[in-house]
Coordinates of C-alpha atoms and ligand atoms in Angstrom, one line a residue:
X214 CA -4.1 -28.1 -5.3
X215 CA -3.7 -24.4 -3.5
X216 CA -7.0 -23.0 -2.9
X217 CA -5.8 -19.3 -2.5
X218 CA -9.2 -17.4 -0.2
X219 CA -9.4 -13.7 -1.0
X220 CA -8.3 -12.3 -4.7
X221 CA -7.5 -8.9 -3.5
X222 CA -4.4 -7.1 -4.3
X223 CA -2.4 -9.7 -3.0
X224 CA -4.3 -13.0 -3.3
X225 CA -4.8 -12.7 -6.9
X226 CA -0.9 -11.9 -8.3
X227 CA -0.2 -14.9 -5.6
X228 CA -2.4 -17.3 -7.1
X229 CA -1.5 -16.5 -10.6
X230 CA 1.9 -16.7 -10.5
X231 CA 1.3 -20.0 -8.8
X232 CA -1.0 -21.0 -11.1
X233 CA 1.4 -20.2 -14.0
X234 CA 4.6 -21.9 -12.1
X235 CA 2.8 -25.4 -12.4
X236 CA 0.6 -25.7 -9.4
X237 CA -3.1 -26.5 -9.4
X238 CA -5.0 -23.2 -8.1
X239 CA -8.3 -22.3 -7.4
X240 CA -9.0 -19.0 -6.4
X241 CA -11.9 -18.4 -3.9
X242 CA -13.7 -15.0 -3.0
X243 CA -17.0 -14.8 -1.2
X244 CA -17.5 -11.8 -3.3
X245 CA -19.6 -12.9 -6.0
X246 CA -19.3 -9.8 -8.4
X247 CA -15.4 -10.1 -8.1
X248 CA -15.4 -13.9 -8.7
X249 CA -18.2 -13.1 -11.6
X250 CA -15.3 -10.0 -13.6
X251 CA -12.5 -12.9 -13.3
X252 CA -14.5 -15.4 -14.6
X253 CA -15.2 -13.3 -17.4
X254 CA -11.6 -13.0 -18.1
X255 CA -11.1 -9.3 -16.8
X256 CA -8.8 -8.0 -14.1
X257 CA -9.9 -5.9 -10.8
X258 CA -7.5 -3.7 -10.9
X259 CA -4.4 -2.2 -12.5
X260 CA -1.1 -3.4 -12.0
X261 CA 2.2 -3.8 -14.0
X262 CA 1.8 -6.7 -15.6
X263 CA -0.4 -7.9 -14.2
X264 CA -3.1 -8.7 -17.3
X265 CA -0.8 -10.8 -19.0
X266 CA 0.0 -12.7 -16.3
X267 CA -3.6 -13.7 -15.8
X268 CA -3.9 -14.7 -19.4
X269 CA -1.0 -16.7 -18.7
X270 CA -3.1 -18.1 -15.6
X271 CA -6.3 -18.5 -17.5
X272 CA -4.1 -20.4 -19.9
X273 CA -2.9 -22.8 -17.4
X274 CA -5.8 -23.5 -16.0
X275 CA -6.9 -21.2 -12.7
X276 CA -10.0 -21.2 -12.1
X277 CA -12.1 -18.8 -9.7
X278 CA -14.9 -19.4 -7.1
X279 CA -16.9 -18.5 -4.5
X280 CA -16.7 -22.1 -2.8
X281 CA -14.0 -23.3 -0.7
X282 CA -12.3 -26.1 -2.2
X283 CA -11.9 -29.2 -0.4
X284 CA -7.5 -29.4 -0.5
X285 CA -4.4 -29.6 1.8
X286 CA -3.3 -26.3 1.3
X287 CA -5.0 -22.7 1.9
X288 CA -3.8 -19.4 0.9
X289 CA -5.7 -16.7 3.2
X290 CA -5.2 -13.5 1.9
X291 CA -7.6 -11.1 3.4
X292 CA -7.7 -7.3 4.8
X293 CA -6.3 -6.6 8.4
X294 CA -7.8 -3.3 8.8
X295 CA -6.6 -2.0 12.2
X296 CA -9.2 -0.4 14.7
X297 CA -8.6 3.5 14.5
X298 CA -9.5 3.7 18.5
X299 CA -7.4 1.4 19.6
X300 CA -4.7 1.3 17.3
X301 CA -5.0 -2.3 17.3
X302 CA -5.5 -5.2 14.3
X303 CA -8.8 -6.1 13.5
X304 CA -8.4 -9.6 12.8
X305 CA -12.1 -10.5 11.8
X306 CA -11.2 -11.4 8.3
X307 CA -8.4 -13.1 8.8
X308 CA -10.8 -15.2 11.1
X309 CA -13.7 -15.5 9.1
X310 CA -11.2 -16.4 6.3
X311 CA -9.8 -19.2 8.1
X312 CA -13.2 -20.3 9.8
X313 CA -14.4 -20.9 6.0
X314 CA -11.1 -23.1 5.3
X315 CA -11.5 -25.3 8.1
X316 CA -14.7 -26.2 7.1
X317 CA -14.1 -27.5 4.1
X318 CA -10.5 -28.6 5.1
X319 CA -9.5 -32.2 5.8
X320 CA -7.4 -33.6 8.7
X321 CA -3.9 -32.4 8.3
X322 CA -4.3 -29.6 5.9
X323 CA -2.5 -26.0 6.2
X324 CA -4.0 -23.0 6.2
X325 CA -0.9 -20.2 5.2
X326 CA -1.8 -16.7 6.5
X327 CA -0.2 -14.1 3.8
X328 CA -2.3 -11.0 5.4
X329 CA -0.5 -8.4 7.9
X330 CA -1.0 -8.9 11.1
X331 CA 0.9 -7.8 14.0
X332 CA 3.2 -9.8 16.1
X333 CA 1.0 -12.4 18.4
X334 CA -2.7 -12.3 16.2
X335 CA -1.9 -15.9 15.3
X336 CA -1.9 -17.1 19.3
X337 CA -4.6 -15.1 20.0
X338 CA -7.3 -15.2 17.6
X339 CA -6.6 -17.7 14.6
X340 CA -5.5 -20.9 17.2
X341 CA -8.2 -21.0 19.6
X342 CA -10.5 -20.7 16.4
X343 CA -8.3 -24.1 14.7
X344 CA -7.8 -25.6 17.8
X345 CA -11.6 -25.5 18.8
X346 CA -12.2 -28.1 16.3
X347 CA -11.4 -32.1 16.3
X348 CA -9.0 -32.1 13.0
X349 CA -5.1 -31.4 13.3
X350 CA -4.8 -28.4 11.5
X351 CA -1.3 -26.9 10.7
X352 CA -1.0 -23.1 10.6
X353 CA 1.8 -21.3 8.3
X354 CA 2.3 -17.3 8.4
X355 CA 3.7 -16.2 4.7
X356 CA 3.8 -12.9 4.6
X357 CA 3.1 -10.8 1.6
X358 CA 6.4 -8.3 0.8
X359 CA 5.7 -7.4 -2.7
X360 CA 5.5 -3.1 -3.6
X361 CA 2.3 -2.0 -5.6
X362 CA 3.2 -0.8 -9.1
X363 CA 5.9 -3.5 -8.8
X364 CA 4.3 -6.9 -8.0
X365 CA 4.9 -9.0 -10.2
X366 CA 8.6 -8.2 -10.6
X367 CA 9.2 -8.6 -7.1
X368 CA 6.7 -11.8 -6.6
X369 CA 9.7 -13.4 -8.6
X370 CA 12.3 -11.6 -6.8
X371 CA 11.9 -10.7 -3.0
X372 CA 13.0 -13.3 -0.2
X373 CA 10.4 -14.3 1.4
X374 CA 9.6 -15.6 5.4
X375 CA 8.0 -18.4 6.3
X376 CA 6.5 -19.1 9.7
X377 CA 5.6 -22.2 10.8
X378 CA 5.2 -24.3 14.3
X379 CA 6.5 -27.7 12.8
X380 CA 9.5 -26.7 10.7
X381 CA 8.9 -29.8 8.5
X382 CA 5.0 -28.1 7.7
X383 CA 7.5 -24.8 6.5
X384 CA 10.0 -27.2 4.3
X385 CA 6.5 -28.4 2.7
X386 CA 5.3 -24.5 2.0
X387 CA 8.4 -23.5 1.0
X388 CA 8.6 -25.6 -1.4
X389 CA 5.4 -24.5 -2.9
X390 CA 6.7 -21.0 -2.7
X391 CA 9.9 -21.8 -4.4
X392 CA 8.0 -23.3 -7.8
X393 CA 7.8 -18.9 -8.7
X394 CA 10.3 -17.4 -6.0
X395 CA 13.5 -17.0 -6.9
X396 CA 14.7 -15.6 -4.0
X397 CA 15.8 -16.5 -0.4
X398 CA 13.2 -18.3 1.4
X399 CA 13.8 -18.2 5.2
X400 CA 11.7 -20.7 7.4
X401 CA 11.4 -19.6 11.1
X402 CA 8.3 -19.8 13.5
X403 CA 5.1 -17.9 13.4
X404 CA 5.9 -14.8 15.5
X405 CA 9.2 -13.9 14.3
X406 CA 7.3 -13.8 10.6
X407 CA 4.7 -11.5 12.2
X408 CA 7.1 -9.4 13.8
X409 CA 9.5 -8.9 11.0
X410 CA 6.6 -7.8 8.7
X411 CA 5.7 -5.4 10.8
X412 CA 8.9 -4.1 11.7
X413 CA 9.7 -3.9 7.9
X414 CA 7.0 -1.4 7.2
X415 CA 7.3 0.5 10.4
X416 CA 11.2 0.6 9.6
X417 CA 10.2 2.3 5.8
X418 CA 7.4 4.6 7.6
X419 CA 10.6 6.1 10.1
X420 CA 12.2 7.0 7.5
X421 CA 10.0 8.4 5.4
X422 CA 9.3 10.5 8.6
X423 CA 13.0 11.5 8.9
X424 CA 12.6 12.7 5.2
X425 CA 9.9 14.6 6.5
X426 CA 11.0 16.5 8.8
X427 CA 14.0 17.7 7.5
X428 CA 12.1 19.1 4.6
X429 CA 10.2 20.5 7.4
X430 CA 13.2 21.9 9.2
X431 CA 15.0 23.0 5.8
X432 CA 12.2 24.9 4.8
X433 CA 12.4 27.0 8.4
X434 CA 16.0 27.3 8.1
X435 CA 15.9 28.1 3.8
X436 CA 17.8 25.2 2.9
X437 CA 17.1 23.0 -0.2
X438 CA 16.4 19.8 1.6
X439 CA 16.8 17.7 -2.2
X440 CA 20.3 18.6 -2.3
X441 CA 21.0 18.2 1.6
X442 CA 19.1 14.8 0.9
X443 CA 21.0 14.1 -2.5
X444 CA 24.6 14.9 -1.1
X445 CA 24.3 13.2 2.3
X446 CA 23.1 10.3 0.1
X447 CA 26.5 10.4 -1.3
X448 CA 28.0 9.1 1.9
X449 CA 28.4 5.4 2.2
X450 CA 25.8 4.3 5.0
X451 CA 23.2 7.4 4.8
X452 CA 20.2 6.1 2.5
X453 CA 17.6 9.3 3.1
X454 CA 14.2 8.7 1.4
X455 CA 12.1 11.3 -0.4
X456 CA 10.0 13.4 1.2
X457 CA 6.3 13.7 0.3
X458 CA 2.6 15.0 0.9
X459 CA 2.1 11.7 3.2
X460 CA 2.2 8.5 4.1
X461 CA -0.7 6.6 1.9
X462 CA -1.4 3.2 1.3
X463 CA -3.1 0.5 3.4
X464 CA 0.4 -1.4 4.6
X465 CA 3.2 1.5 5.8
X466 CA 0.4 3.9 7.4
X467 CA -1.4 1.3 9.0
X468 CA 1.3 -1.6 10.3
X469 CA 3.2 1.0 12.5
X470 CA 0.1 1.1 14.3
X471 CA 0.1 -2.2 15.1
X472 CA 2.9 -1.8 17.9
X473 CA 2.2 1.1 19.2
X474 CA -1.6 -0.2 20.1
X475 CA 0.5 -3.0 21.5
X476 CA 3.3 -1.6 23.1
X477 CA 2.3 1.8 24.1
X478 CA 5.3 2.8 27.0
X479 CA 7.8 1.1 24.4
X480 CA 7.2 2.4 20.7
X481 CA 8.2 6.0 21.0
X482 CA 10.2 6.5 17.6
X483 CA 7.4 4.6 15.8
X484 CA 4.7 6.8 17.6
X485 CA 6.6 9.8 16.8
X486 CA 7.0 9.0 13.4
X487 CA 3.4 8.1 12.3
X488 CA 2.3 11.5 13.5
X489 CA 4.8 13.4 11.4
X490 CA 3.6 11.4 8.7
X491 CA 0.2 11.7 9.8
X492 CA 1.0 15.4 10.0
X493 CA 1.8 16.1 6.2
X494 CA -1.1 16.4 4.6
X495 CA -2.0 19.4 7.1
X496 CA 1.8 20.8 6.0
X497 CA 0.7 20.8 2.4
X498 CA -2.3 22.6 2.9
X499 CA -0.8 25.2 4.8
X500 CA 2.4 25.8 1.9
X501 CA -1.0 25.9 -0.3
X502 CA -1.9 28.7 1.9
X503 CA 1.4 30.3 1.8
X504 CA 2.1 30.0 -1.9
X505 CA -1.9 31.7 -2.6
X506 CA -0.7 34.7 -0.9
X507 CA 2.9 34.8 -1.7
X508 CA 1.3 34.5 -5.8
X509 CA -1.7 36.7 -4.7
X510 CA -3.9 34.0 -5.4
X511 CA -7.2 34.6 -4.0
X512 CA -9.6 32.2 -5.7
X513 CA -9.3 28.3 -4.3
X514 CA -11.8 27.0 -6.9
X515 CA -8.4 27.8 -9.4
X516 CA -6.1 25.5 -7.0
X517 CA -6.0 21.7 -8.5
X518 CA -4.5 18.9 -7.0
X519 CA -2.9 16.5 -9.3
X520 CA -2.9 12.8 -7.9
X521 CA -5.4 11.2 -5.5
X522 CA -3.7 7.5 -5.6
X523 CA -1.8 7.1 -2.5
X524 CA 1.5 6.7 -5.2
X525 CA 2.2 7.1 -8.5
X526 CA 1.5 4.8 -11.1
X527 CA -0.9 2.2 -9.4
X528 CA -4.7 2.5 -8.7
X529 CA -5.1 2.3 -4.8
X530 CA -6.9 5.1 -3.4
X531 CA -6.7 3.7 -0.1
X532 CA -5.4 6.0 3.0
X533 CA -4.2 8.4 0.0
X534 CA -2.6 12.0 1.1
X535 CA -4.7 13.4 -1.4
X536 CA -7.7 12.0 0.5
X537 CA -6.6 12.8 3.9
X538 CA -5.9 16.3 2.9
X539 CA -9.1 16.8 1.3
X540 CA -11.1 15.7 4.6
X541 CA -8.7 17.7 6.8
X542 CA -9.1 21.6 4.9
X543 CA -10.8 23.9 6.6
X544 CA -13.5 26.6 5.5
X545 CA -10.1 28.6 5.1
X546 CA -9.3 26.6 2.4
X547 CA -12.2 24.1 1.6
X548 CA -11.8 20.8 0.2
X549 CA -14.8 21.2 -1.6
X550 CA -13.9 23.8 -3.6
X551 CA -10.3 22.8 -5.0
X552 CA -10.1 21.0 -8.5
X553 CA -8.7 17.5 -8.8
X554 CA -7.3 15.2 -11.4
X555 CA -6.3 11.5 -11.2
X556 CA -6.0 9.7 -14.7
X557 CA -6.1 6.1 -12.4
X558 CA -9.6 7.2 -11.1
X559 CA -12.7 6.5 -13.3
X560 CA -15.0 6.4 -10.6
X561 CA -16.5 9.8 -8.9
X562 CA -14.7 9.8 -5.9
X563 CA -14.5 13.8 -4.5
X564 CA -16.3 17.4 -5.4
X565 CA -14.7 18.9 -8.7
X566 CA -13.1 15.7 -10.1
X567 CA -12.1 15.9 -13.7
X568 CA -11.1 12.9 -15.5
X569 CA -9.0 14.6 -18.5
X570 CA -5.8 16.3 -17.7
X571 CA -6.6 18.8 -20.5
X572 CA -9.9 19.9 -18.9
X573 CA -8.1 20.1 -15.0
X574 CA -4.8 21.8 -16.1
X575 CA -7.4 24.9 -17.9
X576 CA -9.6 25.1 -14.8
X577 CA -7.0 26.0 -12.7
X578 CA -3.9 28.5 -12.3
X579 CA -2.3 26.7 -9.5
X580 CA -1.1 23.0 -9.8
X581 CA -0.4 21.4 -7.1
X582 CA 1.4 18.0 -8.0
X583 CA 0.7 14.9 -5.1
X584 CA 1.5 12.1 -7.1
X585 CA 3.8 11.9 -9.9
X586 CA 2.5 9.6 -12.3
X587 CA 4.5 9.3 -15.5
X588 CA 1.5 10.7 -17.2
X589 CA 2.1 14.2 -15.7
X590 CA 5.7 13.7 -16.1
X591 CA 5.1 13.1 -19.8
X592 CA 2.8 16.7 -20.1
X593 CA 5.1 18.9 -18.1
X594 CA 5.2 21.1 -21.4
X595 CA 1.4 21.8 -20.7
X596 CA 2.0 23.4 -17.1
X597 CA 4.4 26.4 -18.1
X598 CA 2.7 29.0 -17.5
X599 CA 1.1 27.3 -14.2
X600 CA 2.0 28.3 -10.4
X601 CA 3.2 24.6 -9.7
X602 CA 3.9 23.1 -6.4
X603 CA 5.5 20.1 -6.5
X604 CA 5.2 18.1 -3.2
X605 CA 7.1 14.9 -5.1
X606 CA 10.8 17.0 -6.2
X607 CA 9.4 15.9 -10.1
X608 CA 8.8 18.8 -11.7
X609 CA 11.6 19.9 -14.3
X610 CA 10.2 23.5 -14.5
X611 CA 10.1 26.5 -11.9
X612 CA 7.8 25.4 -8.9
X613 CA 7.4 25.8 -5.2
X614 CA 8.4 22.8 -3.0
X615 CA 7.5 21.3 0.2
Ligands
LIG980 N1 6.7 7.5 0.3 C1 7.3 8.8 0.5 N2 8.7 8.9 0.4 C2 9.4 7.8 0.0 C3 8.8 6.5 -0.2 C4 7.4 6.4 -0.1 O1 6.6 9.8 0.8 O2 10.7 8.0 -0.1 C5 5.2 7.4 0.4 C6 4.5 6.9 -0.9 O3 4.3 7.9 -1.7 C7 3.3 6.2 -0.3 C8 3.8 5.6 1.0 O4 5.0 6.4 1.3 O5 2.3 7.2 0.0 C9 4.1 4.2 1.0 O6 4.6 3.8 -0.3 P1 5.8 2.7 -0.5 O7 6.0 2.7 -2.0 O8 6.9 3.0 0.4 O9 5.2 1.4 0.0 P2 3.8 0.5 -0.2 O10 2.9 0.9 0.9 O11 3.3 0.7 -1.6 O12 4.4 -1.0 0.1 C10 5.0 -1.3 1.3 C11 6.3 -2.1 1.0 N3 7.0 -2.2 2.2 C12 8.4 -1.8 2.3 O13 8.9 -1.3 1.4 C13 9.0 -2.1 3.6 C14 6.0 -3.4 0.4 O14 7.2 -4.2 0.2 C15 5.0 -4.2 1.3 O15 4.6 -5.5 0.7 C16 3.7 -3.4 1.4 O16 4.1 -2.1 2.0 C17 2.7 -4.1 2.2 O17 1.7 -4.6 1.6 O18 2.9 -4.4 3.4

């Protein structure tokens, strides 16, 4: 039996599609309201296929908790928020998380760490914590890889890394991985997995920077950086990304982070790149500026943002260029006063927040488009006669861009 600890965004795809691959799950959360939804049959939160999958789950059997489950196999799937000062992780959870599996674990069990964590957290704060006690404990690092919006496809489908100290303890997980992962499972030890992982996000978050700044740089030099990006794309090894309003999410805008807290002299690209991310957000609120008196647009209160998610389609607020932009405007242009529109968000989040696209798109002549969701794709029709700046390259109609 797997007992998966935290049923977050990762932890709860990973142990249903477990669960529904023929292994014995229970899923553990010390929050009780969380454990209380799932036990009721609902979902936390929206995600591509994600609702059927846990019928499928409930169907086979899952079952959810708040106690740890006496086993020889944990799944610790916690937050690794990283420490703003420092630039560091903050690996309380991930400790906590395994302090409450080695309690309950017997000799000889392994505790698999899927969180984030940057290169050397292992060493430093998860094996004092296993070694300080009498039983052999084996520790795995797993990973997580899998896209929001897209998890459960690529739960099937991404390779995956397995770090272990005794490669015979990473045979034994990967075999429990390969009962739903269809692709390439690579075994190696515990700080090449955390390495990679981080390297992987700060690797998309460079490029998304690149993007950046050459929309940046083509807008000082009047150039159309989409068909720059799209025709340089045409040649064999250039792959641009898309620029954007940000960098959102809690993985590519925080893991970056991660080595240059650790390696300050050294990560100068990565550094470099985080603050041009960092940095959009600002950029969009100054073209707001621009396009207001270019359009003779005087009233803010008739400027709406479309999109507070950190991407389209999914539900995550979390580190969203929407939010950051709305903490960072000034009296100039407050963040109080805009409207804003997100058909993912029920809840009450920000000043002015509408939750019909109807209602938004009527109390304001300026739209200002942060995350293309299909819904706003789908209602294109609506914003004709709209000022529209698209920060995503979506819009079909006449708009202003980056
Ligand atoms: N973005 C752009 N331009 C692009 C691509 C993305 O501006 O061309 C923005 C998005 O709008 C978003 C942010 O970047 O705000 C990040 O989005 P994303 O879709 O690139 O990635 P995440 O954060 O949803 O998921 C990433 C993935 N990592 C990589 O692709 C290397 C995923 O595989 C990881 O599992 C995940 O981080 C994680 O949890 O670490």
């Amino acid at each position: 039996m797997i007992n998966v600890i935290g049923l977050g965004y990762i932890g709860l795809p990973t142990a249903l599609m477990m669960s529904t691959h023929g292994v014995e799950v229970i899923g553990t959360d010390y929050n009780k309201e969380l454990v209380a939804t799932l036990n009721a049959g609902k979902t936390t939160f929206k995600e591509d296929g994600l609702d059927e999958l846990f019928q499928n789950a409930l169907k086979s059997g899952i079952k959810f908790s708040t106690e740890y489950q006496v086993t020889d196999t944990y799944i610790v799937s916690v937050p690794t928020p990283y420490e703003k000062k420092y630039k560091t992780v903050d690996a309380s959870y991930v400790v906590s998380g395994v302090k409450a599996a080695l309690e309950a674990a017997p000799e000889n069990a392994t505790i698999v760490i899927e969180s984030t964590i940057s290169p050397g957290t292992i060493d430093k704060y998860v094996r004092p914590v296993v070694e300080a006690q009498e039983k052999h404990i084996n520790i795995v690092h797993a990973p997580e890889r899998i896209i929001p919006g897209n998890m459960v496809y690529e739960l099937l489908h991404n390779n995956r890394t397995i770090g272990a100290d005794d490669p015979e303890v990473g045979e034994k997980i990967k075999k429990i991985y390969a009962s739903f992962c269809q692709g390439e499972i690579t075994v190696t030890d515990i700080r090449t997995a955390e390495m990679t992982k981080v390297v992987e996000n700060t690797f998309r978050d460079i490029n998304i920077a690149f993007a950046n700044e050459l929309a940046k740089i083509c807008r000082e030099g009047n150039m159309d950086v989409y068909e720059i990006i799209r025709i340089a794309n045409q040649h064999p090894r250039v792959n641009i990304l898309s620029p954007g309003p940000g960098v959102g999410g809690h993985c590519i805008s925080v893991d970056p982070w991660f080595l240059v807290g650790d390696y300050p002299g050294l990560a100068n690209i990565i550094l470099q790149a985080r603050k041009i991310n960092d940095g959009m957000p600002r950029y969009v609120i100054h073209r707001i500026s621009q396009i207001m008196k270019e359009e003779g647009l005087q009233d803010v209160h008739r400027v709406g943002l479309y999109g507070l998610t950190y991407k389209e389609n999914v539900d995550d607020i979390r580190e969203s260029p929407t939010l950051q932009m709305l903490e960072r405007m000034d009296d100039a242009l407050s963040g109080g006063m805009v409207q804003v529109y997100d058909p993912f968000v029920e809840k009450d989040l920000v000043p002015n927040q509408w939750h019909d696209l109807d209602g938004f798109l009527n109390s304001v002549d300026m739209v200002v488009i942060m995350v293309g969701h299909d819904e706003i794709k789908e209602n294109f029709d609506k914003m004709k006669d709209k000022i529209v700046f698209d920060t995503r390259h979506i819009y079909s109609g006449k708009c202003y861009h980056l």
